[in-house]
DNA sequence: ATTGAATTGTTAATATCTTCACATTCACAA
DNA sequence: TTGTGAATGTGAAGATATTAACAATTCAAT
């Protein structure tokens, strides 16, 4: 199986495709064309065909794509056929909100452990997830063999904590802090800074305005 | 002033640049070179020079960039010199977490109104922000002339609510739902689906693993 | 069987983004 | 004032991503 060399741009669209496919499946739809798909996910139909084709010939000319086939294929590709456990490091406001988030239904992902320094919540169970004191972080990550962590700690300690969890075996970090984490090669870091995203939105809005007032 | 035609890729890096510039400024640094900048923000130095050059010649050859100049320039570009009010639509778990988020210090953005259907919180003030009943949404948005909304409502009602706030004058939506919203031209939509982001991370992780086991 | 309508998979064209490499320019020292 | 080292701004090359266009193929109808 050759999953190497799939463009990043394509990879980023896979979850979108997967989500729409489950939708089609649940609606009992049996086949779908790239044009139809295109309208729903708002991606050019040629891009969709190309994206799909990286994984081989998944469709039939003159017919379209078999929804069930495609779905089970992408399910495998995205590791949706097995539950992925992740750690949540930093159980503050955002962290708590994420604990309540149902990642499982849409992405088969489960937060299986939380870590914090606040003694008011460490040792308790928040939204069904045990919250440990930071001191236990490395042992717990190792024991539970967790490979992915969501980082929702204050910016000043972000790099330090990142180093620690990487040392404990974490291979991928979903980074909610504004810090540009540095990490050894092979460690995946996905940063998602909400303030930044809002700033981009504001920027696009204002530049659009200026364009119109031209 | 010609802010038109700046590549999207560049625009998306602006907040990152801005943040690091404030950092430099606060540290009392007077000048910075693209090489130095590059290391801090993890963007190729040539890209940085090119990005900056879209806005004109901001640096001095043989010298570098003047931090204060650059900072005040980007402050303007990113509208950081004025406070941006945004509405929060859907005050659930994530919504509440966002209310506690300090967008102001890093992005000069403030959530000035929340909207929900839950009578337990409507009419109250959460984290300093008044939460109105959805019925008042359109009038409030109009009266306060809010142009940007954060959408944290359940997926099934996302499109309907989006239509309503757009009708009330919203020009930009930060969409936290997994729905691909459709909107008239000129409306900016920035989608940020956390489950999707996690799925992408999982995907990259596993494909990296496969690459290594080759 | 044959035809026609539909739709893929892919080649080629285009667009966008990144990086290299260096002439140009500047600050500063001698 | 001249020379030197440093660093920008950018033309050109390279890489990546998107879109157009169509031959190849399939299904369904006759």
Short mmCIF file of C-alpha atoms (C1' of nucleotides) in Angstrom, two decimals:
data_model
loop_
_atom_site.label_atom_id
_atom_site.label_comp_id
_atom_site.label_asym_id
_atom_site.label_seq_id
_atom_site.Cartn_x
_atom_site.Cartn_y
_atom_site.Cartn_z
CA UNK A 1 0.00 0.00 0.00
CA UNK A 2 1.45 3.30 -1.04
CA UNK A 3 0.12 6.11 1.05
CA UNK A 4 3.28 8.10 0.72
CA UNK A 5 3.49 11.14 -1.42
CA UNK A 6 -0.05 12.31 -1.00
CA UNK A 7 -0.01 16.09 -1.21
CA UNK A 8 -0.62 17.94 2.00
CA UNK A 9 -3.44 19.87 0.46
CA UNK A 10 -5.17 16.61 -0.31
CA UNK A 11 -4.56 15.18 3.14
CA UNK A 12 -6.21 18.18 4.71
CA UNK A 13 -9.35 17.58 2.74
CA UNK A 14 -9.70 13.93 3.69
CA UNK A 15 -11.70 14.46 6.87
CA UNK A 16 -14.09 16.65 4.94
CA UNK A 17 -14.58 13.94 2.38
CA UNK A 18 -14.99 11.35 5.08
CA UNK A 19 -17.63 13.36 6.87
CA UNK A 20 -19.69 13.86 3.75
CA UNK A 21 -19.40 10.21 2.88
CA UNK A 22 -20.81 9.14 6.24
CA UNK A 23 -23.63 11.56 5.61
CA UNK A 24 -24.37 10.01 2.22
CA UNK A 25 -24.10 6.55 3.70
CA UNK A 26 -26.52 7.35 6.50
CA UNK A 27 -28.92 8.78 3.96
CA UNK A 28 -28.84 5.44 2.17
CA UNK A 29 -27.21 6.82 -0.94
CA UNK A 30 -25.41 4.18 -2.99
CA UNK A 31 -23.43 6.13 -5.53
CA UNK A 32 -22.13 9.63 -5.94
CA UNK A 33 -20.47 11.58 -8.73
CA UNK A 34 -17.58 13.98 -8.34
CA UNK A 35 -19.84 16.83 -9.49
CA UNK A 36 -22.40 16.09 -6.81
CA UNK A 37 -19.67 15.72 -4.23
CA UNK A 38 -18.11 18.94 -5.38
CA UNK A 39 -21.20 20.98 -4.66
CA UNK A 40 -21.58 19.57 -1.18
CA UNK A 41 -18.02 20.01 0.00
CA UNK A 42 -17.27 23.12 -2.04
CA UNK A 43 -14.19 21.73 -3.70
CA UNK A 44 -13.70 21.71 -7.48
CA UNK A 45 -14.81 18.43 -8.98
CA UNK A 46 -11.51 17.93 -10.78
CA UNK A 47 -9.71 18.33 -7.47
CA UNK A 48 -11.93 15.71 -5.94
CA UNK A 49 -11.24 13.24 -8.73
CA UNK A 50 -7.54 13.95 -8.45
CA UNK A 51 -7.57 13.62 -4.69
CA UNK A 52 -9.35 10.30 -4.90
CA UNK A 53 -7.06 9.07 -7.63
CA UNK A 54 -4.01 9.36 -5.40
CA UNK A 55 -5.39 6.33 -3.64
CA UNK A 56 -5.94 4.40 -6.84
CA UNK A 57 -8.90 4.03 -9.13
CA UNK A 58 -11.77 4.19 -6.69
CA UNK A 59 -14.55 5.04 -9.09
CA UNK A 60 -16.04 3.74 -12.29
CA UNK A 61 -16.07 5.81 -15.45
CA UNK A 62 -19.50 6.77 -16.58
CA UNK A 63 -20.91 5.74 -13.24
CA UNK A 64 -19.34 7.53 -10.31
CA UNK A 65 -18.15 6.34 -6.94
CA UNK A 66 -19.68 3.66 -4.78
CA UNK A 67 -20.43 5.34 -1.47
CA UNK A 68 -19.90 2.31 0.73
CA UNK A 69 -16.63 1.38 -0.95
CA UNK A 70 -15.31 4.88 -0.71
CA UNK A 71 -16.42 5.25 2.88
CA UNK A 72 -14.77 2.09 4.09
CA UNK A 73 -11.65 3.00 2.18
CA UNK A 74 -11.37 6.43 3.76
CA UNK A 75 -12.28 4.97 7.11
CA UNK A 76 -9.16 2.89 6.90
CA UNK A 77 -7.00 5.70 5.55
CA UNK A 78 -8.04 7.97 8.39
CA UNK A 79 -7.74 5.26 11.02
CA UNK A 80 -11.36 5.67 11.86
CA UNK A 81 -11.77 1.95 12.35
CA UNK A 82 -9.91 2.11 15.61
CA UNK A 83 -10.35 4.36 18.60
CA UNK A 84 -7.54 6.85 19.08
CA UNK A 85 -6.78 7.87 22.64
CA UNK A 86 -5.38 11.31 23.24
CA UNK A 87 -4.20 13.20 26.29
CA UNK A 88 -5.39 16.64 27.24
CA UNK A 89 -2.69 18.72 28.85
CA UNK A 90 -4.03 21.78 30.60
CA UNK A 91 -7.59 21.57 31.90
CA UNK A 92 -8.51 25.25 31.94
CA UNK A 93 -11.46 26.87 30.25
CA UNK A 94 -10.66 25.66 26.78
CA UNK A 95 -9.48 22.31 28.05
CA UNK A 96 -12.76 21.71 29.88
CA UNK A 97 -14.72 22.67 26.80
CA UNK A 98 -12.72 20.15 24.80
CA UNK A 99 -13.43 17.48 27.40
CA UNK A 100 -17.10 18.01 26.69
CA UNK A 101 -16.57 17.93 22.98
CA UNK A 102 -17.68 14.72 21.35
CA UNK A 103 -14.69 13.87 19.19
CA UNK A 104 -15.71 10.27 19.26
CA UNK A 105 -18.85 10.46 17.16
CA UNK A 106 -17.22 12.41 14.37
CA UNK A 107 -13.61 11.33 14.52
CA UNK A 108 -13.39 8.20 16.68
CA UNK A 109 -11.07 10.03 19.00
CA UNK A 110 -11.33 9.99 22.77
CA UNK A 111 -9.62 12.03 25.42
CA UNK A 112 -8.54 9.36 27.87
CA UNK A 113 -6.59 11.42 30.36
CA UNK A 114 -6.31 15.01 31.46
CA UNK A 115 -3.39 16.69 33.21
CA UNK A 116 -3.22 19.88 35.20
CA UNK A 117 -1.49 21.55 38.12
CA UNK A 118 -4.65 22.84 39.75
CA UNK A 119 -5.22 20.69 42.89
CA UNK A 120 -8.92 21.55 42.78
CA UNK A 121 -9.42 19.37 39.75
CA UNK A 122 -6.52 16.94 39.80
CA UNK A 123 -7.61 13.60 41.17
CA UNK A 124 -11.17 14.18 40.04
CA UNK A 125 -13.08 13.05 36.99
CA UNK A 126 -14.20 15.80 34.65
CA UNK A 127 -16.78 14.93 32.00
CA UNK A 128 -15.88 11.29 32.42
CA UNK A 129 -12.15 11.82 32.06
CA UNK A 130 -9.72 11.37 34.96
CA UNK A 131 -7.57 14.42 35.56
CA UNK A 132 -4.10 13.69 36.92
CA UNK A 133 -1.56 15.92 38.50
CA UNK A 134 1.17 16.97 36.09
CA UNK A 135 3.72 14.96 38.00
CA UNK A 136 2.04 11.78 36.84
CA UNK A 137 1.90 12.97 33.26
CA UNK A 138 4.92 11.18 31.91
CA UNK A 139 4.20 7.87 33.58
CA UNK A 140 0.55 7.93 32.55
CA UNK A 141 1.36 8.77 28.93
CA UNK A 142 3.88 5.98 28.84
CA UNK A 143 1.65 3.44 30.54
CA UNK A 144 -1.39 4.23 28.44
CA UNK A 145 0.84 4.47 25.38
CA UNK A 146 -0.80 7.68 24.31
CA UNK A 147 0.74 9.11 21.17
CA UNK A 148 -1.24 12.30 20.73
CA UNK A 149 -1.75 15.23 23.05
CA UNK A 150 -3.89 18.32 22.98
CA UNK A 151 -1.94 21.20 24.44
CA UNK A 152 -4.07 23.81 26.18
CA UNK A 153 -1.64 25.23 28.70
CA UNK A 154 -0.65 28.88 29.21
CA UNK A 155 1.79 30.11 26.58
CA UNK A 156 4.75 30.64 28.92
CA UNK A 157 4.99 26.95 29.82
CA UNK A 158 4.00 25.54 26.42
CA UNK A 159 7.49 24.67 25.17
CA UNK A 160 8.55 23.16 28.47
CA UNK A 161 5.48 20.94 28.67
CA UNK A 162 5.83 20.02 25.01
CA UNK A 163 9.38 18.83 25.66
CA UNK A 164 8.17 16.73 28.55
CA UNK A 165 5.36 14.99 26.74
CA UNK A 166 7.57 14.34 23.72
CA UNK A 167 10.09 12.76 26.07
CA UNK A 168 7.27 10.59 27.38
CA UNK A 169 6.49 9.31 23.92
CA UNK A 170 4.00 11.75 22.42
CA UNK A 171 4.34 11.83 18.65
CA UNK A 172 1.73 14.40 17.69
CA UNK A 173 0.64 17.61 19.35
CA UNK A 174 -2.47 19.61 18.68
CA UNK A 175 -1.21 22.95 19.87
CA UNK A 176 -3.77 25.50 20.99
CA UNK A 177 -1.18 27.93 22.30
CA UNK A 178 0.18 30.79 20.20
CA UNK A 179 3.71 29.47 20.67
CA UNK A 180 5.58 28.08 17.69
CA UNK A 181 6.75 24.89 19.29
CA UNK A 182 10.05 23.41 18.32
CA UNK A 183 10.32 19.65 18.30
CA UNK A 184 12.59 16.95 16.93
CA UNK A 185 12.00 15.64 13.43
CA UNK A 186 9.21 13.13 13.19
CA UNK A 187 7.02 14.85 15.76
CA UNK A 188 3.88 16.22 14.18
CA UNK A 189 2.69 19.56 15.40
CA UNK A 190 -0.58 21.09 14.35
CA UNK A 191 -1.10 24.57 15.67
CA UNK A 192 -4.52 26.09 16.04
CA UNK A 193 -4.47 29.55 17.49
CA UNK A 194 -7.93 31.01 17.71
CA UNK A 195 -6.81 34.59 18.19
CA UNK A 196 -4.73 34.29 15.03
CA UNK A 197 -7.63 32.85 13.10
CA UNK A 198 -9.82 35.74 14.17
CA UNK A 199 -7.16 38.23 13.18
CA UNK A 200 -6.97 36.68 9.73
CA UNK A 201 -10.72 36.96 9.40
CA UNK A 202 -10.60 40.61 10.41
CA UNK A 203 -7.84 41.23 7.92
CA UNK A 204 -9.69 39.62 5.02
CA UNK A 205 -12.80 41.54 5.91
CA UNK A 206 -11.11 44.89 5.88
CA UNK A 207 -9.12 44.23 2.73
CA UNK A 208 -12.36 43.18 1.04
CA UNK A 209 -13.91 46.46 2.12
CA UNK A 210 -11.04 48.43 0.68
CA UNK A 211 -11.29 46.52 -2.56
CA UNK A 212 -14.92 47.50 -2.89
CA UNK A 213 -14.34 51.15 -2.06
CA UNK A 214 -11.83 51.34 -4.86
CA UNK B 1 -2.44 52.45 -0.38
CA UNK B 2 -2.43 49.21 -2.25
CA UNK B 3 -3.29 46.32 0.00
CA UNK B 4 -4.88 44.40 -2.83
CA UNK B 5 -3.28 41.38 -4.34
CA UNK B 6 -1.48 40.19 -1.29
CA UNK B 7 -1.28 36.41 -1.52
CA UNK B 8 -3.46 34.48 0.86
CA UNK B 9 -0.48 32.54 2.13
CA UNK B 10 1.13 35.80 3.13
CA UNK B 11 -2.00 37.14 4.78
CA UNK B 12 -2.23 34.07 6.94
CA UNK B 13 1.25 34.69 8.28
CA UNK B 14 0.65 38.31 9.23
CA UNK B 15 -0.68 37.66 12.73
CA UNK B 16 2.34 35.48 13.40
CA UNK B 17 4.65 38.28 12.32
CA UNK B 18 2.70 40.77 14.35
CA UNK B 19 2.92 38.70 17.46
CA UNK B 20 6.65 38.27 17.22
CA UNK B 21 7.12 41.95 16.53
CA UNK B 22 5.28 42.90 19.71
CA UNK B 23 7.52 40.47 21.52
CA UNK B 24 10.64 42.11 20.09
CA UNK B 25 9.25 45.53 20.86
CA UNK B 26 8.50 44.62 24.46
CA UNK B 27 12.01 43.26 24.79
CA UNK B 28 13.32 46.64 23.71
CA UNK B 29 14.84 45.37 20.50
CA UNK B 30 15.32 48.07 17.89
CA UNK B 31 16.18 46.21 14.72
CA UNK B 32 15.76 42.74 13.36
CA UNK B 33 17.02 40.88 10.31
CA UNK B 34 15.00 38.50 8.21
CA UNK B 35 17.33 35.68 9.23
CA UNK B 36 16.73 36.32 12.90
CA UNK B 37 13.02 36.64 12.30
CA UNK B 38 13.05 33.46 10.31
CA UNK B 39 14.36 31.37 13.15
CA UNK B 40 11.81 32.66 15.59
CA UNK B 41 8.71 32.23 13.47
CA UNK B 42 9.92 29.18 11.55
CA UNK B 43 9.35 30.65 8.13
CA UNK B 44 12.06 30.77 5.47
CA UNK B 45 13.88 34.09 5.51
CA UNK B 46 13.32 34.67 1.81
CA UNK B 47 9.61 34.20 2.36
CA UNK B 48 9.69 36.75 5.11
CA UNK B 49 11.44 39.29 2.94
CA UNK B 50 9.01 38.65 0.14
CA UNK B 51 6.01 38.86 2.45
CA UNK B 52 7.22 42.16 3.82
CA UNK B 53 8.00 43.47 0.36
CA UNK B 54 4.37 43.15 -0.72
CA UNK B 55 3.76 46.11 1.51
CA UNK B 56 6.62 48.11 0.04
CA UNK B 57 10.22 48.52 1.04
CA UNK B 58 10.02 48.28 4.80
CA UNK B 59 13.61 47.46 5.53
CA UNK B 60 17.00 48.85 4.84
CA UNK B 61 19.58 46.91 2.86
CA UNK B 62 22.59 46.02 4.86
CA UNK B 63 20.80 46.90 8.05
CA UNK B 64 17.54 45.02 8.55
CA UNK B 65 14.10 46.10 9.66
CA UNK B 66 13.28 48.70 12.25
CA UNK B 67 11.13 46.92 14.82
CA UNK B 68 8.99 49.89 15.81
CA UNK B 69 8.34 50.88 12.22
CA UNK B 70 7.41 47.41 11.23
CA UNK B 71 5.24 46.93 14.27
CA UNK B 72 3.21 50.07 13.78
CA UNK B 73 2.88 49.24 10.11
CA UNK B 74 1.48 45.77 10.78
CA UNK B 75 -0.66 47.14 13.56
CA UNK B 76 -2.41 49.24 11.00
CA UNK B 77 -2.59 46.50 8.40
CA UNK B 78 -4.19 44.14 10.89
CA UNK B 79 -6.51 46.78 12.31
CA UNK B 80 -4.99 46.30 15.69
CA UNK B 81 -5.17 50.02 16.39
CA UNK B 82 -8.89 49.77 16.90
CA UNK B 83 -10.99 47.45 19.00
CA UNK B 84 -13.03 44.96 16.98
CA UNK B 85 -16.31 43.87 18.50
CA UNK B 86 -17.58 40.42 17.65
CA UNK B 87 -20.71 38.48 18.51
CA UNK B 88 -20.71 34.99 19.94
CA UNK B 89 -23.58 32.90 18.69
CA UNK B 90 -24.13 29.78 20.75
CA UNK B 91 -23.03 29.90 24.37
CA UNK B 92 -22.45 26.21 25.01
CA UNK B 93 -19.30 24.60 26.32
CA UNK B 94 -17.03 25.91 23.63
CA UNK B 95 -18.81 29.24 23.55
CA UNK B 96 -18.28 29.74 27.27
CA UNK B 97 -14.62 28.87 26.94
CA UNK B 98 -14.27 31.46 24.21
CA UNK B 99 -15.95 34.04 26.43
CA UNK B 100 -13.16 33.48 28.92
CA UNK B 101 -10.53 33.67 26.25
CA UNK B 102 -8.59 36.91 26.24
CA UNK B 103 -8.70 37.87 22.59
CA UNK B 104 -8.19 41.45 23.54
CA UNK B 105 -4.63 41.30 24.74
CA UNK B 106 -3.34 39.43 21.72
CA UNK B 107 -5.67 40.56 18.96
CA UNK B 108 -7.56 43.63 20.18
CA UNK B 109 -10.80 41.75 19.67
CA UNK B 110 -13.64 41.70 22.15
CA UNK B 111 -16.76 39.61 22.33
CA UNK B 112 -19.40 42.22 23.02
CA UNK B 113 -22.54 40.11 22.91
CA UNK B 114 -23.54 36.48 23.26
CA UNK B 115 -26.67 34.80 21.95
CA UNK B 116 -28.33 31.56 22.93
CA UNK B 117 -31.66 29.83 23.26
CA UNK B 118 -31.05 28.45 26.74
CA UNK B 119 -33.22 30.50 29.13
CA UNK B 120 -30.91 29.59 31.98
CA UNK B 121 -28.21 31.86 30.62
CA UNK B 122 -30.03 34.34 28.41
CA UNK B 123 -30.51 37.61 30.21
CA UNK B 124 -27.45 37.01 32.33
CA UNK B 125 -23.90 38.19 32.06
CA UNK B 126 -21.29 35.51 31.45
CA UNK B 127 -17.64 36.43 31.94
CA UNK B 128 -18.58 40.06 31.57
CA UNK B 129 -20.53 39.59 28.36
CA UNK B 130 -24.31 39.99 28.18
CA UNK B 131 -26.05 36.95 26.75
CA UNK B 132 -29.24 37.69 24.82
CA UNK B 133 -32.00 35.45 23.70
CA UNK B 134 -31.72 34.51 20.04
CA UNK B 135 -34.82 36.50 19.22
CA UNK B 136 -32.92 39.68 19.95
CA UNK B 137 -29.96 38.60 17.86
CA UNK B 138 -30.75 40.44 14.68
CA UNK B 139 -31.68 43.72 16.35
CA UNK B 140 -28.65 43.63 18.63
CA UNK B 141 -26.24 42.90 15.79
CA UNK B 142 -27.74 45.72 13.80
CA UNK B 143 -27.77 48.18 16.67
CA UNK B 144 -24.24 47.41 17.80
CA UNK B 145 -23.16 47.29 14.16
CA UNK B 146 -21.27 44.10 14.74
CA UNK B 147 -19.66 42.76 11.59
CA UNK B 148 -18.08 39.57 12.81
CA UNK B 149 -19.59 36.56 14.54
CA UNK B 150 -18.20 33.45 16.12
CA UNK B 151 -20.50 30.56 15.37
CA UNK B 152 -20.56 27.88 18.05
CA UNK B 153 -24.02 26.42 17.59
CA UNK B 154 -24.98 22.78 17.01
CA UNK B 155 -24.33 21.64 13.44
CA UNK B 156 -27.99 21.09 12.49
CA UNK B 157 -28.90 24.76 12.94
CA UNK B 158 -25.61 26.25 11.72
CA UNK B 159 -26.72 27.21 8.21
CA UNK B 160 -30.02 28.64 9.39
CA UNK B 161 -28.36 30.81 12.02
CA UNK B 162 -25.67 31.85 9.56
CA UNK B 163 -28.34 33.06 7.16
CA UNK B 164 -29.96 35.06 9.93
CA UNK B 165 -26.84 36.83 11.11
CA UNK B 166 -25.78 37.58 7.55
CA UNK B 167 -29.19 39.13 7.00
CA UNK B 168 -28.56 41.23 10.10
CA UNK B 169 -25.33 42.59 8.66
CA UNK B 170 -22.61 40.16 9.67
CA UNK B 171 -19.80 40.17 7.12
CA UNK B 172 -17.43 37.60 8.56
CA UNK B 173 -18.04 34.32 10.35
CA UNK B 174 -15.61 32.30 12.37
CA UNK B 175 -17.27 28.94 11.98
CA UNK B 176 -16.59 26.33 14.63
CA UNK B 177 -19.16 23.90 13.28
CA UNK B 178 -18.27 21.12 10.85
CA UNK B 179 -20.80 22.47 8.36
CA UNK B 180 -19.57 23.98 5.12
CA UNK B 181 -21.60 27.13 5.24
CA UNK B 182 -22.85 28.69 2.06
CA UNK B 183 -23.04 32.45 1.95
CA UNK B 184 -23.36 35.23 -0.60
CA UNK B 185 -20.22 36.62 -2.22
CA UNK B 186 -18.36 39.10 -0.08
CA UNK B 187 -19.08 37.28 3.17
CA UNK B 188 -15.89 35.90 4.68
CA UNK B 189 -16.11 32.51 6.27
CA UNK B 190 -13.28 30.95 8.20
CA UNK B 191 -13.98 27.43 9.32
CA UNK B 192 -12.18 25.86 12.23
CA UNK B 193 -13.32 22.37 12.96
CA UNK B 194 -11.38 20.86 15.82
CA UNK B 195 -12.38 17.27 15.13
CA UNK B 196 -11.13 17.69 11.57
CA UNK B 197 -7.85 19.15 12.76
CA UNK B 198 -7.34 16.21 15.06
CA UNK B 199 -8.13 13.78 12.27
CA UNK B 200 -5.53 15.44 10.09
CA UNK B 201 -3.00 15.11 12.88
CA UNK B 202 -3.82 11.43 13.29
CA UNK B 203 -3.50 10.92 9.57
CA UNK B 204 -0.10 12.58 9.34
CA UNK B 205 1.10 10.60 12.30
CA UNK B 206 0.16 7.27 10.84
CA UNK B 207 1.45 8.05 7.39
CA UNK B 208 4.73 9.09 8.97
CA UNK B 209 4.85 5.76 10.76
CA UNK B 210 4.28 3.87 7.53
CA UNK B 211 6.97 5.90 5.82
CA UNK B 212 9.46 4.89 8.47
CA UNK B 213 8.52 1.21 8.42
CA UNK B 214 9.21 1.16 4.70
"C1'" DA C 1 -25.34 -5.88 -30.08
"C1'" DT C 2 -25.31 -0.85 -30.69
"C1'" DT C 3 -25.75 3.63 -29.37
"C1'" DG C 4 -25.79 7.52 -26.31
"C1'" DA C 5 -25.35 9.79 -22.06
"C1'" DA C 6 -22.59 10.09 -18.12
"C1'" DT C 7 -18.50 10.33 -15.57
"C1'" DT C 8 -13.91 8.88 -14.39
"C1'" DG C 9 -8.80 9.28 -14.52
"C1'" DT C 10 -5.23 11.85 -16.30
"C1'" DT C 11 -2.42 14.96 -19.35
"C1'" DA C 12 -1.56 19.45 -20.03
"C1'" DA C 13 -2.16 24.23 -18.75
"C1'" DT C 14 -2.39 27.55 -15.28
"C1'" DA C 15 -2.00 29.55 -10.85
"C1'" DT C 16 0.01 30.05 -6.54
"C1'" DC C 17 3.68 29.57 -3.31
"C1'" DT C 18 8.46 28.86 -1.88
"C1'" DT C 19 13.25 29.11 -2.29
"C1'" DC C 20 17.68 30.26 -4.40
"C1'" DA C 21 21.00 33.42 -5.48
"C1'" DC C 22 22.80 37.79 -6.09
"C1'" DA C 23 23.04 42.79 -7.53
"C1'" DT C 24 22.00 46.62 -4.88
"C1'" DT C 25 22.19 49.39 -1.05
"C1'" DC C 26 23.24 50.86 3.56
"C1'" DA C 27 25.88 51.64 8.02
"C1'" DC C 28 30.01 52.08 9.82
"C1'" DA C 29 34.91 52.05 10.43
"C1'" DA C 30 39.38 53.39 8.97
"C1'" DT D 1 35.97 59.36 1.47
"C1'" DT D 2 36.54 55.03 0.52
"C1'" DG D 3 36.06 50.22 1.51
"C1'" DT D 4 33.92 46.34 3.77
"C1'" DG D 5 30.55 43.50 5.65
"C1'" DA D 6 25.73 42.84 6.16
"C1'" DA D 7 21.23 42.33 4.70
"C1'" DT D 8 17.42 43.76 1.67
"C1'" DG D 9 14.49 43.28 -2.41
"C1'" DT D 10 13.69 40.65 -6.37
"C1'" DG D 11 14.27 37.99 -10.89
"C1'" DA D 12 14.37 33.40 -11.95
"C1'" DA D 13 13.84 28.60 -10.83
"C1'" DG D 14 11.50 25.11 -8.56
"C1'" DA D 15 7.73 23.08 -6.06
"C1'" DT D 16 3.10 22.47 -5.11
"C1'" DA D 17 -1.77 23.00 -6.05
"C1'" DT D 18 -5.75 23.87 -8.95
"C1'" DT D 19 -8.39 23.74 -13.02
"C1'" DA D 20 -9.52 22.71 -17.89
"C1'" DA D 21 -10.31 19.45 -21.21
"C1'" DC D 22 -10.91 15.15 -23.11
"C1'" DA D 23 -10.05 10.15 -24.30
"C1'" DA D 24 -11.44 6.01 -22.14
"C1'" DT D 25 -14.86 3.51 -20.13
"C1'" DT D 26 -19.17 2.18 -18.16
"C1'" DC D 27 -24.24 1.75 -17.68
"C1'" DA D 28 -28.69 1.65 -19.53
"C1'" DA D 29 -31.86 1.88 -23.08
"C1'" DT D 30 -33.20 0.20 -27.36
#
